[in-house]
Coordinates of C-alpha atoms in Angstrom, one line a residue:
M1 CA 117.9 62.5 105.0
F2 CA 118.2 66.2 103.7
E3 CA 121.8 66.8 105.0
T4 CA 123.2 63.8 103.1
E5 CA 121.4 64.9 99.9
V6 CA 123.2 68.2 100.3
L7 CA 126.5 66.4 100.8
Y8 CA 126.2 64.4 97.7
C9 CA 124.9 67.0 95.4
E10 CA 126.8 70.2 96.3
P11 CA 130.4 70.3 95.1
G12 CA 132.7 71.0 98.2
A13 CA 129.8 70.6 100.6
L14 CA 130.3 71.4 104.3
I15 CA 128.0 70.3 107.1
R16 CA 128.4 71.7 110.7
I17 CA 126.9 69.6 113.4
Y18 CA 126.8 71.3 116.8
A19 CA 125.1 70.8 120.2
P20 CA 126.0 70.3 123.8
R21 CA 128.1 67.2 124.6
Q22 CA 126.5 63.8 124.5
M23 CA 123.6 64.9 122.3
G24 CA 124.3 62.4 119.4
K25 CA 126.6 64.6 117.1
T26 CA 129.2 61.8 116.7
S27 CA 126.4 59.3 115.8
L28 CA 125.0 61.6 113.2
M29 CA 128.3 62.2 111.6
A30 CA 128.8 58.4 111.5
R31 CA 125.5 57.8 109.8
I32 CA 126.3 60.5 107.2
L33 CA 129.7 59.0 106.5
E34 CA 128.2 55.5 106.2
Q35 CA 125.7 56.9 103.6
A36 CA 128.5 58.6 101.8
R37 CA 130.5 55.3 101.5
W38 CA 127.4 53.6 100.1
Q39 CA 127.4 56.3 97.4
G40 CA 131.0 55.5 96.3
N41 CA 132.8 58.3 98.2
T42 CA 136.0 57.8 100.2
T43 CA 135.5 58.6 103.9
V44 CA 137.9 59.5 106.6
T45 CA 137.1 60.3 110.3
L46 CA 139.6 62.3 112.3
N47 CA 139.1 62.7 116.0
F48 CA 140.9 65.7 117.5
K49 CA 141.2 64.1 120.9
L50 CA 143.9 61.8 119.3
A51 CA 146.2 64.8 119.0
N52 CA 148.8 65.3 121.8
R53 CA 148.7 68.5 123.5
E54 CA 151.9 69.6 121.8
V55 CA 150.1 69.5 118.5
F56 CA 148.0 72.6 119.6
T57 CA 151.1 74.6 120.6
S58 CA 151.3 76.3 117.0
L59 CA 149.2 76.4 113.8
D60 CA 152.1 74.8 112.0
K61 CA 152.2 71.7 114.2
L62 CA 148.4 71.4 114.1
L63 CA 148.2 71.5 110.3
K64 CA 151.2 69.1 109.9
W65 CA 149.3 66.6 112.3
F66 CA 146.1 67.2 110.3
C67 CA 147.6 66.6 106.9
V68 CA 149.6 63.5 107.9
S69 CA 146.7 61.9 109.8
V70 CA 144.3 62.4 106.8
G71 CA 147.0 60.9 104.5
K72 CA 147.7 57.9 106.8
S73 CA 143.9 57.2 106.8
L74 CA 144.0 57.2 103.0
G75 CA 146.9 54.8 103.0
L76 CA 149.3 57.6 101.8
S77 CA 152.8 58.2 103.1
N78 CA 154.0 61.3 104.8
Q79 CA 155.2 63.7 102.0
L80 CA 155.5 66.9 104.2
A81 CA 159.0 67.4 103.1
D82 CA 158.0 67.9 99.5
Y83 CA 155.1 70.4 100.3
W84 CA 156.2 72.3 103.3
D85 CA 157.9 75.7 102.5
E86 CA 158.6 77.8 105.6
I87 CA 158.4 81.0 103.4
L88 CA 154.9 80.3 102.3
G89 CA 153.4 79.5 105.8
S90 CA 151.5 76.6 107.1
K91 CA 148.0 77.6 105.7
S92 CA 149.4 77.7 102.2
N93 CA 151.5 74.6 102.7
S94 CA 148.5 72.5 104.0
T95 CA 146.4 73.8 101.0
D96 CA 149.0 72.5 98.6
Y97 CA 149.3 69.3 100.4
F98 CA 145.6 68.6 100.0
E99 CA 145.3 70.0 96.6
N100 CA 148.4 68.5 94.9
Y101 CA 148.8 65.3 96.9
L102 CA 145.8 64.0 99.0
L103 CA 143.0 64.9 96.7
A104 CA 145.0 64.3 93.6
E105 CA 145.7 60.7 94.7
I106 CA 142.2 59.5 95.0
D107 CA 139.6 59.2 92.2
S108 CA 136.5 59.7 94.2
S109 CA 135.2 62.5 96.4
L110 CA 136.7 62.6 100.0
V111 CA 134.1 63.0 102.8
L112 CA 136.2 64.1 105.7
G113 CA 134.6 63.9 109.1
L114 CA 136.2 66.0 111.8
D115 CA 135.1 65.0 115.3
E116 CA 135.7 66.8 118.7
V117 CA 136.9 69.9 116.7
D118 CA 136.0 71.9 119.8
M119 CA 139.4 70.8 121.2
V120 CA 140.8 73.6 119.0
F121 CA 138.6 76.1 120.9
Q122 CA 140.9 75.9 123.9
Y123 CA 143.7 77.5 121.8
P124 CA 142.2 80.8 120.4
E125 CA 145.7 81.7 119.0
I126 CA 145.4 79.2 116.4
A127 CA 141.6 78.5 116.3
S128 CA 140.8 81.5 114.1
D129 CA 143.4 80.5 111.4
F130 CA 142.3 76.8 111.4
F131 CA 138.6 77.4 110.9
S132 CA 139.2 80.2 108.4
L133 CA 141.3 77.7 106.4
L134 CA 138.4 75.2 106.4
R135 CA 136.2 77.9 105.3
T136 CA 138.7 78.8 102.4
W137 CA 138.8 75.2 101.3
H138 CA 135.0 75.0 101.1
E139 CA 134.9 78.2 99.1
K140 CA 137.6 77.2 96.7
A141 CA 135.2 74.7 95.3
K142 CA 133.0 77.5 94.0
Y143 CA 135.6 79.9 92.4
G144 CA 135.2 78.3 88.9
D145 CA 138.9 78.3 88.2
R146 CA 141.0 75.4 86.8
R147 CA 141.7 74.1 90.4
S148 CA 138.2 74.3 91.7
Y149 CA 137.3 70.8 90.4
I150 CA 139.9 69.4 92.8
W151 CA 138.3 71.1 95.8
Q152 CA 134.9 70.0 94.7
K153 CA 136.1 66.5 95.7
L154 CA 136.5 67.5 99.4
K155 CA 133.4 67.5 101.5
L156 CA 133.6 68.3 105.2
V157 CA 131.5 67.2 108.2
V158 CA 132.6 69.2 111.1
V159 CA 131.4 68.3 114.7
Y160 CA 131.9 70.5 117.8
A161 CA 130.3 70.9 121.2
T162 CA 128.7 74.3 122.2
E163 CA 129.6 74.3 125.9
D164 CA 132.5 76.7 125.6
D165 CA 131.9 80.4 125.1
A166 CA 134.6 80.2 122.4
W167 CA 132.2 78.5 120.1
L168 CA 130.2 81.7 119.7
N169 CA 133.2 83.4 118.1
L170 CA 133.5 80.5 115.7
H171 CA 129.8 80.5 115.0
E172 CA 130.2 84.1 113.6
S173 CA 133.3 83.5 111.5
F174 CA 132.6 80.0 110.4
N175 CA 128.8 80.4 109.4
V176 CA 129.2 78.5 106.1
G177 CA 127.7 75.4 104.7
L178 CA 124.7 73.4 106.2
P179 CA 124.3 74.0 110.0
I180 CA 122.7 71.2 112.0
A181 CA 121.9 72.1 115.6
L182 CA 120.8 69.0 117.4
P183 CA 117.7 69.5 119.6
E184 CA 116.6 67.6 122.6
F185 CA 114.3 64.7 122.3
T186 CA 110.6 65.4 122.2
Q187 CA 108.1 63.4 124.2
E188 CA 107.2 61.4 121.2
Q189 CA 110.8 60.5 120.5
V190 CA 111.4 59.5 124.1
Q191 CA 108.3 57.2 123.9
D192 CA 109.6 55.6 120.7
L193 CA 113.0 55.1 122.3
A194 CA 111.4 53.5 125.3
R195 CA 109.7 51.1 123.0
C196 CA 112.9 50.0 121.5
Y197 CA 113.8 48.9 125.1
G198 CA 110.4 46.9 125.3
L199 CA 108.9 49.6 127.5
N200 CA 105.3 50.3 126.5
W201 CA 105.1 53.6 128.4
D202 CA 102.1 56.0 128.1
A203 CA 102.4 59.7 128.0
D204 CA 102.3 60.3 131.7
Q205 CA 105.2 57.9 132.3
V206 CA 107.3 59.5 129.6
A207 CA 106.4 62.9 131.2
Q208 CA 107.7 61.6 134.6
L209 CA 111.1 60.7 133.1
M210 CA 111.4 63.9 131.3
S211 CA 110.6 65.9 134.5
L212 CA 113.9 64.4 135.8
V213 CA 116.1 64.5 132.7
G214 CA 114.4 66.5 130.2
G215 CA 114.9 65.5 126.6
Y216 CA 118.7 65.3 126.9
P217 CA 119.5 62.2 124.8
Y218 CA 122.4 60.9 127.0
L219 CA 120.3 61.1 130.2
V220 CA 117.3 59.6 128.6
R221 CA 119.3 56.7 127.2
T222 CA 121.1 56.1 130.5
A223 CA 117.7 56.0 132.3
L224 CA 116.2 53.5 129.9
H225 CA 119.4 51.4 129.9
H226 CA 119.2 51.1 133.8
I227 CA 115.5 50.3 133.7
Y228 CA 115.8 47.7 131.2
Y229 CA 118.9 46.0 132.4
Q230 CA 118.3 46.3 136.1
D231 CA 114.7 45.1 135.6
F232 CA 113.4 48.3 137.4
T233 CA 110.0 49.8 137.0
L234 CA 109.9 53.5 136.2
E235 CA 108.5 54.0 139.8
Q236 CA 111.5 52.1 141.3
F237 CA 114.1 54.0 139.1
L238 CA 113.0 57.6 139.8
P239 CA 113.9 57.7 143.5
K240 CA 117.2 55.7 142.9
S241 CA 118.4 58.0 140.3
A242 CA 117.8 61.0 142.6
T243 CA 119.6 59.5 145.7
Q244 CA 122.3 57.2 144.2
G245 CA 125.3 58.6 142.3
R246 CA 125.8 55.3 140.3
V247 CA 123.2 56.3 137.6
Y248 CA 124.3 59.8 136.8
G249 CA 127.4 60.2 139.0
E250 CA 129.8 60.7 136.2
Y251 CA 127.6 63.1 134.4
V252 CA 126.9 65.1 137.5
G253 CA 130.7 65.2 138.4
R254 CA 131.6 66.5 135.1
Q255 CA 128.9 69.2 135.2
F256 CA 130.2 70.2 138.8
L257 CA 133.8 70.6 137.6
K258 CA 132.8 72.7 134.6
R259 CA 130.5 74.9 136.6
Q260 CA 133.3 75.6 139.2
Q261 CA 134.9 77.7 136.5
N262 CA 131.9 80.1 136.7
R263 CA 130.9 81.4 140.1
E264 CA 127.3 82.0 139.2
L265 CA 126.7 78.6 137.6
Y266 CA 128.7 77.0 140.5
T267 CA 126.3 78.5 143.1
A268 CA 123.2 77.5 141.1
F269 CA 124.6 74.0 140.5
A270 CA 125.4 73.5 144.2
Q271 CA 121.8 74.5 145.1
E272 CA 120.4 72.1 142.5
T273 CA 122.5 69.1 143.7
S274 CA 121.5 69.7 147.3
S275 CA 117.9 70.7 146.9
P276 CA 115.1 68.1 147.0
I277 CA 113.1 70.3 144.6
P278 CA 114.4 70.7 140.9
L279 CA 115.5 74.2 140.1
E280 CA 115.1 75.8 136.7
L281 CA 118.5 76.4 135.1
D282 CA 119.3 77.8 131.7
C283 CA 120.6 75.3 129.2
L284 CA 124.2 75.7 128.2

């Protein structure tokens, strides 16, 4: 896999995985980290959904949570009192904490997977500083000074969803490293996945399913799961999925709530959910 080769070879590598929700971003990150462990790297995964809301009330609280959480995953005790100087500021303090403590305590490279980072998007007053800090750490590995070798040990895999407008601002300021934008499944990929469920579908059957759910990975997998475990044929499944909420009820409900925040999208979505004929909507 090309992205893992970059991760291993480039000092201070950074990979950005982004796509709408439920497109397989976390699964890809997990595979990358698994490969990294096989190569002898230390790996840590940090899910930003584990942070309490209070953590996001200031950059200082976020970075303290970030440093302590990574340290705990490495089996290291909380040493904030030794590295946090109110005069220097939280970005400088967290940099010192990683450089002089966390990275210094391990012999191998640290591959740090940051999942659900889009949680930070909801707090624009701290998002800019947080992502600029990650960018600075990535670039410190290239400085060529006496501390660069420490930062070459840190390799970042950053995962975020692209459903909020705020991610566009991030995209412009955080355009470093290797970007991986996950696409929808192709017809061939859907057909291969169907075979994994023991479904020997031809191209017409795959096209029928994709006319309903497109190539959206979550929706495709949900359909195949129901067909396989409920012992449905495709012909039985298609009308059920359109008339019963139990198949896609949770997904539709989530999309409905999201689109209520935008009048134009809300109107289009209301038409879509009440119309017997599929409408063409732009992908978010």
